[in-house]
PDB file of C-alpha atoms and ligand atoms in Angstrom:
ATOM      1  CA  UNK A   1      22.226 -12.545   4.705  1.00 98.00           C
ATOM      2  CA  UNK A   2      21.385 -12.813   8.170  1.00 98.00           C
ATOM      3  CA  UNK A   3      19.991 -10.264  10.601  1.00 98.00           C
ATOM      4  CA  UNK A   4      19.895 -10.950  14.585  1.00 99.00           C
ATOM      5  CA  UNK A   5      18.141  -7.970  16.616  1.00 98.00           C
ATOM      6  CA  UNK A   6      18.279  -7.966  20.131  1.00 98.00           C
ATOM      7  CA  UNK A   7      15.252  -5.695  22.043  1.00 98.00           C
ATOM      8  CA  UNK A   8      13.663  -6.002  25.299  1.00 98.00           C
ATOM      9  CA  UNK A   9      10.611  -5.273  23.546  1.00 98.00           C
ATOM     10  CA  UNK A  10      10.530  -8.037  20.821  1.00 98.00           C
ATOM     11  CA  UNK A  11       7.147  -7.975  20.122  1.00 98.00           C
ATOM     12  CA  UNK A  12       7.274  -4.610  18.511  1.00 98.00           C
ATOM     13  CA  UNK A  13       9.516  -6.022  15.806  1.00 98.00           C
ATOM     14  CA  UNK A  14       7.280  -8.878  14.604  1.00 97.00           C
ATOM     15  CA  UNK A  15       4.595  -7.467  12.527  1.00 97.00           C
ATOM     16  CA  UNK A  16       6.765  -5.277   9.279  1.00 97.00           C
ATOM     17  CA  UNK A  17       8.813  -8.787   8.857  1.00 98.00           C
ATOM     18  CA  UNK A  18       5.179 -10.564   7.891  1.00 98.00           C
ATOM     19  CA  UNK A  19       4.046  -8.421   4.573  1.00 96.00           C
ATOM     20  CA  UNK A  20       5.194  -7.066   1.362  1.00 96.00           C
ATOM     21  CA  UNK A  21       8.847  -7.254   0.027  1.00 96.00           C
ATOM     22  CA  UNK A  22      10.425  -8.374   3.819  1.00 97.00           C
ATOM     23  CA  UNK A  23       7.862 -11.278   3.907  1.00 97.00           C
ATOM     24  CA  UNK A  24       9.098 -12.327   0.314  1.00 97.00           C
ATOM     25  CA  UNK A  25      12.703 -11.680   0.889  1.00 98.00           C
ATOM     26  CA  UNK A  26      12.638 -14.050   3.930  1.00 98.00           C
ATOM     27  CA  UNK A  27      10.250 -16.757   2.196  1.00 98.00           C
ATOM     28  CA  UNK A  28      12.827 -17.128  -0.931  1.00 97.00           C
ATOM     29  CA  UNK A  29      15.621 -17.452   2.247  1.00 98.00           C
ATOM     30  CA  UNK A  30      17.503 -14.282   0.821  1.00 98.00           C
ATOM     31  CA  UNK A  31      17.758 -13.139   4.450  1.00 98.00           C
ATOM     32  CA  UNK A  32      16.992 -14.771   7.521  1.00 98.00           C
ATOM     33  CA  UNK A  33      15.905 -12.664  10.631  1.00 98.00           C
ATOM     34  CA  UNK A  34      16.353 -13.627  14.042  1.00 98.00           C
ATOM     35  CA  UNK A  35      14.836 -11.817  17.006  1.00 98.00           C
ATOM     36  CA  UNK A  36      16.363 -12.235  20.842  1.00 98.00           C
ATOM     37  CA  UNK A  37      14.244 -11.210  24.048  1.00 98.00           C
ATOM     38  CA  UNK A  38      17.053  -9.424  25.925  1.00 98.00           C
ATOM     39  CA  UNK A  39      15.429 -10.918  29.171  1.00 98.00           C
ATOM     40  CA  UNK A  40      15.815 -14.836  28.163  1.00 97.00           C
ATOM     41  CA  UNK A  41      19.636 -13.742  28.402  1.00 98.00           C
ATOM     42  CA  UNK A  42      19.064 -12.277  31.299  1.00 97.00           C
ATOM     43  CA  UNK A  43      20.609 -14.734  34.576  1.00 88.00           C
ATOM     44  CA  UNK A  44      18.955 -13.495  37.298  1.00 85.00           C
ATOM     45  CA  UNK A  45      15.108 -15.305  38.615  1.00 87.00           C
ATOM     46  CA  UNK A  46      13.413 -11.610  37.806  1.00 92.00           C
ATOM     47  CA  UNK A  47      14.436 -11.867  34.539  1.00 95.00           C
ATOM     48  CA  UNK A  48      16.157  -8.387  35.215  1.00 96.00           C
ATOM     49  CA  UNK A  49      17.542  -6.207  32.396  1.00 98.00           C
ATOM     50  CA  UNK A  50      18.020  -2.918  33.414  1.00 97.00           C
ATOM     51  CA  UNK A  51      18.796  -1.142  36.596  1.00 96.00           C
ATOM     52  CA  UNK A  52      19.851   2.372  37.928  1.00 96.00           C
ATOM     53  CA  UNK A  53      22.151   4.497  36.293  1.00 95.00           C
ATOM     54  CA  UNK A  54      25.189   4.806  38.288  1.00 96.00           C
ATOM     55  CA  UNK A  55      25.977   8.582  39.439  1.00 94.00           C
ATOM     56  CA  UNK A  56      22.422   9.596  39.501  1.00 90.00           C
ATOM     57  CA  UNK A  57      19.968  10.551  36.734  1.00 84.00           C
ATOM     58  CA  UNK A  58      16.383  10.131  36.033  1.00 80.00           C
ATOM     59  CA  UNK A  59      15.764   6.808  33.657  1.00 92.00           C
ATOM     60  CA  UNK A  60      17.327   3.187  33.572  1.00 97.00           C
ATOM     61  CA  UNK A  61      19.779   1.616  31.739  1.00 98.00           C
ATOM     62  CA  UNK A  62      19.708  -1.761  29.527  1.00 98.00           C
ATOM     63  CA  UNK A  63      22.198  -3.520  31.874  1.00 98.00           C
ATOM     64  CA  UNK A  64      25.664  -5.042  30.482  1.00 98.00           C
ATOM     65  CA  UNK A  65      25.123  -8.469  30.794  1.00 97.00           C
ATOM     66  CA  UNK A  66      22.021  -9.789  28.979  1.00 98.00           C
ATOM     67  CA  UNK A  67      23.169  -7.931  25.866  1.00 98.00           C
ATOM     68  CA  UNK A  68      26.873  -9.446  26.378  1.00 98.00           C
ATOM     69  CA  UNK A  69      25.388 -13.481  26.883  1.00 98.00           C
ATOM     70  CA  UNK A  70      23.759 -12.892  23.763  1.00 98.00           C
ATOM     71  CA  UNK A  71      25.986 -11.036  22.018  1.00 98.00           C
ATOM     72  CA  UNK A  72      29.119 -14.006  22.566  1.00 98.00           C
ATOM     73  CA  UNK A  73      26.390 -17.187  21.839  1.00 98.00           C
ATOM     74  CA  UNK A  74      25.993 -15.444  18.923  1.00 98.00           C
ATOM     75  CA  UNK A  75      29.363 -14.730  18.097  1.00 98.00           C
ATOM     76  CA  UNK A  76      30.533 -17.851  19.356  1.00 98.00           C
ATOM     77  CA  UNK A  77      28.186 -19.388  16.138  1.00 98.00           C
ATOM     78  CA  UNK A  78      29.382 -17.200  13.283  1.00 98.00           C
ATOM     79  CA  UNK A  79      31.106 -14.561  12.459  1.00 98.00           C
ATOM     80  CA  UNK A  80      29.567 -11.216  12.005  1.00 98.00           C
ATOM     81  CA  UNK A  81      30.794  -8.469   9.988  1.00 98.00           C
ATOM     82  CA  UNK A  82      28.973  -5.301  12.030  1.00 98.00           C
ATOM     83  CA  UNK A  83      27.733  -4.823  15.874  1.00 98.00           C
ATOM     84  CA  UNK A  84      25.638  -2.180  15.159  1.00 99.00           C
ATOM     85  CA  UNK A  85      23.958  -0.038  17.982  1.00 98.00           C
ATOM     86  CA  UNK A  86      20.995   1.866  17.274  1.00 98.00           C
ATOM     87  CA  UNK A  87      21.571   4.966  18.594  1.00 98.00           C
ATOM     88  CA  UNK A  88      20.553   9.199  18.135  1.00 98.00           C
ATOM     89  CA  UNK A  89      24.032  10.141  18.758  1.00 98.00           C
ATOM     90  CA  UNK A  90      25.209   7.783  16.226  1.00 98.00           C
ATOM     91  CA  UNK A  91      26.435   8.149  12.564  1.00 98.00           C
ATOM     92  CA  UNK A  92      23.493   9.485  10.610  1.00 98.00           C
ATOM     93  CA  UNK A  93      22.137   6.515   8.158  1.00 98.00           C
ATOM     94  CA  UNK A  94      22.856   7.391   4.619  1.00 97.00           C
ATOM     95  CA  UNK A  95      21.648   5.043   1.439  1.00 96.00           C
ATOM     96  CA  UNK A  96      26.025   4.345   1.067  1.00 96.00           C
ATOM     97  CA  UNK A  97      25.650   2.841   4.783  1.00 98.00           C
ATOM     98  CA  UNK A  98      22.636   1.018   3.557  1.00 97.00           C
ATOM     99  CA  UNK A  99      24.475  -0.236   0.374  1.00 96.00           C
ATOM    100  CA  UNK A 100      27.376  -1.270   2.511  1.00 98.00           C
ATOM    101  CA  UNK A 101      25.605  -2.519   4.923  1.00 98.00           C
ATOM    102  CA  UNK A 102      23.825  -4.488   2.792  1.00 98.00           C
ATOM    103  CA  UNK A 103      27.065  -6.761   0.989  1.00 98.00           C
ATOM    104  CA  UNK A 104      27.691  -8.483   4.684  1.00 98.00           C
ATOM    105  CA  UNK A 105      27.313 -11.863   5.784  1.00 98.00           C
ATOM    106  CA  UNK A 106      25.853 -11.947   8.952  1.00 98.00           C
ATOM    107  CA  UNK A 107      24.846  -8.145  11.387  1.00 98.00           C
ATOM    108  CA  UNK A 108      23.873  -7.795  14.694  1.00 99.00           C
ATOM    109  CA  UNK A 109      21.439  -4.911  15.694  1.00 99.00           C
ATOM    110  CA  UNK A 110      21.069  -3.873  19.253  1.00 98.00           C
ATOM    111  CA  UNK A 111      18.048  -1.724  20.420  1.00 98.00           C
ATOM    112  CA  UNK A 112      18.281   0.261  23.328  1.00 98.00           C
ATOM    113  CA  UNK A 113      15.299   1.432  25.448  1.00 98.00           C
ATOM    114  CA  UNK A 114      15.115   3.657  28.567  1.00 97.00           C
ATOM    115  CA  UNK A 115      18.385   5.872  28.583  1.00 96.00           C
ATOM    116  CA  UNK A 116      20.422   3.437  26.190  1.00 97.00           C
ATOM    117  CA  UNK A 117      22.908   0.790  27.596  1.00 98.00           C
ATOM    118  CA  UNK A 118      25.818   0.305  29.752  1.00 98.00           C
ATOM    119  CA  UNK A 119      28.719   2.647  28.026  1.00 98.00           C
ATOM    120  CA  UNK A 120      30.767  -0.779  28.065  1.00 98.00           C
ATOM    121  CA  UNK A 121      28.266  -2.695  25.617  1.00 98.00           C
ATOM    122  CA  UNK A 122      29.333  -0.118  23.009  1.00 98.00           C
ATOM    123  CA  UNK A 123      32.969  -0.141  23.862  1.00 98.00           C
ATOM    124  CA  UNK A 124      33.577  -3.965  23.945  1.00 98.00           C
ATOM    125  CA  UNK A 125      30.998  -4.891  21.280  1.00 98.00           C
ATOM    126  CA  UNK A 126      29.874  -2.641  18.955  1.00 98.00           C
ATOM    127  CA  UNK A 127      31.793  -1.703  15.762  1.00 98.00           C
ATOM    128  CA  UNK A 128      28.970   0.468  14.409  1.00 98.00           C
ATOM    129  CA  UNK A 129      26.683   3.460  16.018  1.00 98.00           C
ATOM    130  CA  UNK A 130      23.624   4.024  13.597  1.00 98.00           C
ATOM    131  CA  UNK A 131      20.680   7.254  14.499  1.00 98.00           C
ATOM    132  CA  UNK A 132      18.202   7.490  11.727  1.00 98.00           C
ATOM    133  CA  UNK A 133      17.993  11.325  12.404  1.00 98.00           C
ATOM    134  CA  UNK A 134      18.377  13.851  15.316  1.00 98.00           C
ATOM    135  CA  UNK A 135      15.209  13.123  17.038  1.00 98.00           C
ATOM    136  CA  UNK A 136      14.917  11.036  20.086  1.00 98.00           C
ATOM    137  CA  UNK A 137      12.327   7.504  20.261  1.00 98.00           C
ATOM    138  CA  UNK A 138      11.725   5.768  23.298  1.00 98.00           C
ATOM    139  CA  UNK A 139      13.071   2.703  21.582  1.00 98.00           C
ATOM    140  CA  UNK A 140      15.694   1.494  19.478  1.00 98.00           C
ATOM    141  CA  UNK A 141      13.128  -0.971  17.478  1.00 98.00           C
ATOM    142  CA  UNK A 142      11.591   1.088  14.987  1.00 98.00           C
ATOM    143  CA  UNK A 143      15.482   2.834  13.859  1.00 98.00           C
ATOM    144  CA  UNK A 144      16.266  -1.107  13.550  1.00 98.00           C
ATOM    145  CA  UNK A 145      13.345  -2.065  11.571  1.00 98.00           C
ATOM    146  CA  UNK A 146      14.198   1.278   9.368  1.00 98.00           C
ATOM    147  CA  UNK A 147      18.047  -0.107   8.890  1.00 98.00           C
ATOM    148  CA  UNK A 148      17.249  -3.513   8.137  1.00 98.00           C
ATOM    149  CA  UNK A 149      14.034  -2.621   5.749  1.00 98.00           C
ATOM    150  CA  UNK A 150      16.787  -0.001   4.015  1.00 98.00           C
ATOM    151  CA  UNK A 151      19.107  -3.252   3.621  1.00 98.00           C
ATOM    152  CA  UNK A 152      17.147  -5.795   2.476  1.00 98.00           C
ATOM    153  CA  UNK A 153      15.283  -4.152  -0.091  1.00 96.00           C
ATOM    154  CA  UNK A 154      19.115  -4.031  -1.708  1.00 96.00           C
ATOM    155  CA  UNK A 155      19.625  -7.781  -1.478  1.00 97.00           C
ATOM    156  CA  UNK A 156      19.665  -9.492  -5.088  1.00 96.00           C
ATOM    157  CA  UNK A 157      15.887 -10.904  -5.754  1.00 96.00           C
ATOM    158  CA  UNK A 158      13.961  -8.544  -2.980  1.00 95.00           C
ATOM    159  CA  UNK A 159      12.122  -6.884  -5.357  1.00 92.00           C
ATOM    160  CA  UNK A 160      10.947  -8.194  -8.369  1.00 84.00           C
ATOM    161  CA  UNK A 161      12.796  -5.458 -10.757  1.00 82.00           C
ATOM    162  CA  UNK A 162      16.096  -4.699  -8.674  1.00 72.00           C
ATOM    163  CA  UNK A 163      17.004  -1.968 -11.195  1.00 72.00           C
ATOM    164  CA  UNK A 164      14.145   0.280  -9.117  1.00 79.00           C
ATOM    165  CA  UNK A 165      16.822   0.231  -6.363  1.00 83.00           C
ATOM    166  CA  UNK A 166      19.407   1.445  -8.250  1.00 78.00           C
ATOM    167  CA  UNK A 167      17.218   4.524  -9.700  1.00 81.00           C
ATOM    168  CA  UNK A 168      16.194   5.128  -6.096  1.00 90.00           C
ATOM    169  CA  UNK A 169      16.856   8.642  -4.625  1.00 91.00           C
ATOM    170  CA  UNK A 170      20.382   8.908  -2.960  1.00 93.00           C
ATOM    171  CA  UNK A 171      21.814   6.348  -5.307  1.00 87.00           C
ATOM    172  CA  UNK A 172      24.424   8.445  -7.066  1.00 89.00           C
ATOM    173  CA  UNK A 173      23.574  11.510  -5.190  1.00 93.00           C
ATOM    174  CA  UNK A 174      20.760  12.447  -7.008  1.00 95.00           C
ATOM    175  CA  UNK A 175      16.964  12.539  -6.048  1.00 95.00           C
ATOM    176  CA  UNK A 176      14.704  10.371  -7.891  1.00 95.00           C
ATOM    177  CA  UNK A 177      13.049  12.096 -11.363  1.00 95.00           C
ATOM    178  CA  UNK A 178       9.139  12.639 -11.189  1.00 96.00           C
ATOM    179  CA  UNK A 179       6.883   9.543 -11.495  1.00 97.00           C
ATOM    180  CA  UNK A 180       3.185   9.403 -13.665  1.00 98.00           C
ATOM    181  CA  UNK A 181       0.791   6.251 -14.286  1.00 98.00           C
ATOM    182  CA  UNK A 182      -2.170   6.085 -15.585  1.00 97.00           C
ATOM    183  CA  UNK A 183      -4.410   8.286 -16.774  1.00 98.00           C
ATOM    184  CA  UNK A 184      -2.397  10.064 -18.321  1.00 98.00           C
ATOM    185  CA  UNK A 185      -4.485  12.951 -18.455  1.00 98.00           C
ATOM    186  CA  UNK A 186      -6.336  14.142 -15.272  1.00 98.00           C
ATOM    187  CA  UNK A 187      -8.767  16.693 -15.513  1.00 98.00           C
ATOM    188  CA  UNK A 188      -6.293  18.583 -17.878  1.00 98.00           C
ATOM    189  CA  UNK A 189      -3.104  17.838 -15.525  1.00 98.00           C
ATOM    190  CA  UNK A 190      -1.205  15.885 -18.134  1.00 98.00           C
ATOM    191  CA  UNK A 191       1.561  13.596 -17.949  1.00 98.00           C
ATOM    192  CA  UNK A 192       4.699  14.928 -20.216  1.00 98.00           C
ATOM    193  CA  UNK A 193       4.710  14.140 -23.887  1.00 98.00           C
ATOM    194  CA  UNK A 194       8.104  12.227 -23.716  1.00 98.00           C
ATOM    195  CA  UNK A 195       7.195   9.863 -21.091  1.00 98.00           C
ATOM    196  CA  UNK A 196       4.382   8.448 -24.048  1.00 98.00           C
ATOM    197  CA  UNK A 197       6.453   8.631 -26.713  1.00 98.00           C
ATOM    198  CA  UNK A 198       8.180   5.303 -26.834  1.00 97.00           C
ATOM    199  CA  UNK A 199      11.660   6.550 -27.201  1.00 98.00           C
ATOM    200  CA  UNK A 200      13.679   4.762 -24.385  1.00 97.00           C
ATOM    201  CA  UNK A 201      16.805   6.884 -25.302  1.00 98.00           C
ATOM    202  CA  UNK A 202      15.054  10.218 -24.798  1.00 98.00           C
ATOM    203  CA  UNK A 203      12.807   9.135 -21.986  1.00 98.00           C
ATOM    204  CA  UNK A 204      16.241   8.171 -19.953  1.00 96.00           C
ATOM    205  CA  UNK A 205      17.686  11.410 -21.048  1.00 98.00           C
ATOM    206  CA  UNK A 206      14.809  12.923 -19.852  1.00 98.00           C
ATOM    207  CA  UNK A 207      14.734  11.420 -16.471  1.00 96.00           C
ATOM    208  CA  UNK A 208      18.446  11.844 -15.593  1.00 96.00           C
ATOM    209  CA  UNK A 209      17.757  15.933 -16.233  1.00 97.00           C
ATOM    210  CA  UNK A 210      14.514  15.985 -14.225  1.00 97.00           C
ATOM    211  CA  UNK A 211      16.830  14.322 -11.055  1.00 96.00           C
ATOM    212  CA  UNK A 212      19.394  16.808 -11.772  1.00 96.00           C
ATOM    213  CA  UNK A 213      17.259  20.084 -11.825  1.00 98.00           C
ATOM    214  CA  UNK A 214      15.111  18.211  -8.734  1.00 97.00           C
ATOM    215  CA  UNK A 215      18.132  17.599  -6.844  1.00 97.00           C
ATOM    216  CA  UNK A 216      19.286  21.289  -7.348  1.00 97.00           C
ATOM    217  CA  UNK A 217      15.915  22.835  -5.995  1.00 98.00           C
ATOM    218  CA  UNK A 218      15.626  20.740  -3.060  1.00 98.00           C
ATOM    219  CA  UNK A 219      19.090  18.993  -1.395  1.00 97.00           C
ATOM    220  CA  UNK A 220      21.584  21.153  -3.826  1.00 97.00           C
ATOM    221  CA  UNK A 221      24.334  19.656  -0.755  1.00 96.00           C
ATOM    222  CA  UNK A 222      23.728  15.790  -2.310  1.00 96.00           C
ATOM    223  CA  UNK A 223      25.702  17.639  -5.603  1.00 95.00           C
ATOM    224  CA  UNK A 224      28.809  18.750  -3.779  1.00 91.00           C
ATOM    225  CA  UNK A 225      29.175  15.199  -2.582  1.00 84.00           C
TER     226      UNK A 225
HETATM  227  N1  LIG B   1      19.575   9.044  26.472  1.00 67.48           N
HETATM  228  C1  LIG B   1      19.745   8.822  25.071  1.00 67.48           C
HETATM  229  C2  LIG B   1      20.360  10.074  24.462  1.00 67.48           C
HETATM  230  O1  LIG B   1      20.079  11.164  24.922  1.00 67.48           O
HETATM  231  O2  LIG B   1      21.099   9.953  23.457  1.00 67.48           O
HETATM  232  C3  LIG B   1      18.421   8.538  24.392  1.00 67.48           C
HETATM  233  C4  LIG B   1      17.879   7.207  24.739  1.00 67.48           C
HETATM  234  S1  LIG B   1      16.436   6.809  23.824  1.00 67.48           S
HETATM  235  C5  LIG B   1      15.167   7.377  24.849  1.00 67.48           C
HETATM  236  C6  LIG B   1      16.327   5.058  23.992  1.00 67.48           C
HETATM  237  C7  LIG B   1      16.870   4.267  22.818  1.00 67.48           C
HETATM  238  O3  LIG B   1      16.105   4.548  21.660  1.00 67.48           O
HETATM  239  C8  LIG B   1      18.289   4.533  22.415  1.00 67.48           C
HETATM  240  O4  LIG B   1      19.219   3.846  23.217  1.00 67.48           O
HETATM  241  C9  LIG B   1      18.306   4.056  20.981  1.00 67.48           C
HETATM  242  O5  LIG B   1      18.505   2.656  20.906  1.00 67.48           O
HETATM  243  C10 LIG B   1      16.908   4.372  20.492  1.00 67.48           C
HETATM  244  N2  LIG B   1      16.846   5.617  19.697  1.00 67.48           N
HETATM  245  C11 LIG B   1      16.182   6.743  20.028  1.00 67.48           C
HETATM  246  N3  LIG B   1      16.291   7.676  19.085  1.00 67.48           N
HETATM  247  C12 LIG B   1      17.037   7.132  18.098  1.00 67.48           C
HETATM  248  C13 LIG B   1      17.518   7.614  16.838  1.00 67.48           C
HETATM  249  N4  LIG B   1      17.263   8.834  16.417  1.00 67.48           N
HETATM  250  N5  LIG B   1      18.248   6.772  16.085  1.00 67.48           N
HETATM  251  C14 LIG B   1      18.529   5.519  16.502  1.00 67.48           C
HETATM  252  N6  LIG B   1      18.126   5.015  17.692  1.00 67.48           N
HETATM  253  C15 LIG B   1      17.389   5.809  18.479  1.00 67.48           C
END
């Protein structure tokens, strides 16, 4: 899979993409990330990327072109299944966007900053409109390093035991069951019997009714789905 984020502020994306199971994933070339400074796209001397917004109002707006010169060299090189815009008054990300998300070839992320982007960006470009929650950032970077860490822990050979993903909360509407290592006894606070007893059969039993009766105390809505 490959990834291409566009941000003004690039820098802030580096770091999460050097450790742990995104480091690994893009070392074994299961997905290959690819970062664009808005402002090399950008034509004018200043480098420009944003400007007034038009009508009045306080903050600035990522301007239309930068994101658009990028936006058709890169389409102009592959095809890409989504145009995603990271946005709060988009469609809130669920694991099933993830897991969709996920099974595509190539994606485009665009961050906004300020007070978003030109209205036309999203009209001619963008097939997708992603908020991690209703709560406002300053940036669009850290919802895109949310979507694509949600994505790639998915791919096929992330993580050394893919099954975890699948018994992740939110797969299959359910919450995951409770977890225990070692000791199993601390300071009285034991772990439960059935998770020692070697029984594979009763231990999955066990943990399919412990995400049932969690999943009915806390998010009892993820059952009506
Ligand atoms: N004026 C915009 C509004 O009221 O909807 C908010 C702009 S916000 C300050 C700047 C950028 O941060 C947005 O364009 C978006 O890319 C990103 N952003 C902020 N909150 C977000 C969220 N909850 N989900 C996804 N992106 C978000």
């Amino acid at each position: 899979m490959r990834i291409d984020i566009l941000s003004s502020l690039p820098h802030l994306l580096n770091e999460p993409f050097t450790t742990s199971i995104l480091a690994k994933a893009i070392k074994k070339k299961i997905v290959e990330i690819h970062i664009h400074d808005l402002r090399d796209y950008a034509k004018n001397n200043k480098k420009q990327i944003d400007d007034y917004s038009y009508g009045g109002g306080g903050g600035m707006v990522l301007m239309i072109e930068p994101i658009a010169n990028c936006i058709n060299k890169l389409q102009q090189e592959r095809e890409y299944q989504s145009v995603i815009f990271m946005t709060p008054d988009g469609k809130k990300l669920t694991q099933s966007t993830c897991n969709e998300l996920s099974q595509q070839r190539n994606i485009i992320i665009l961050c906004g900053r300020y007070e978003g982007v030109d209205q036309r960006i999203r009209d001619i470009f963008v097939n997708k409109e992603i908020s991690i929650g209703d709560y406002v950032l300053t940036g669009g970077e850290l919802p895109a390093l949310v979507l694509c860490d949600s994505i790639i822990r998915l791919l096929p050979g992330s993580m050394s035991n893919s099954s975890c993903a699948l018994s992740d909360s939110f797969q299959d509407n359910l919450l995951a069951p409770p977890i225990y290592t070692r000791p199993s006894d601390f300071k009285g606070h034991k772990v439960p019997d059935i998770l020692l007893s070697g029984d594979t059969t009763k231990i999955s039993d066990w943990k399919e009714e412990q995400a049932y009766k969690k999943t009915e105390q806390k998010r009892p809505d993820l059952l009506d789905q």
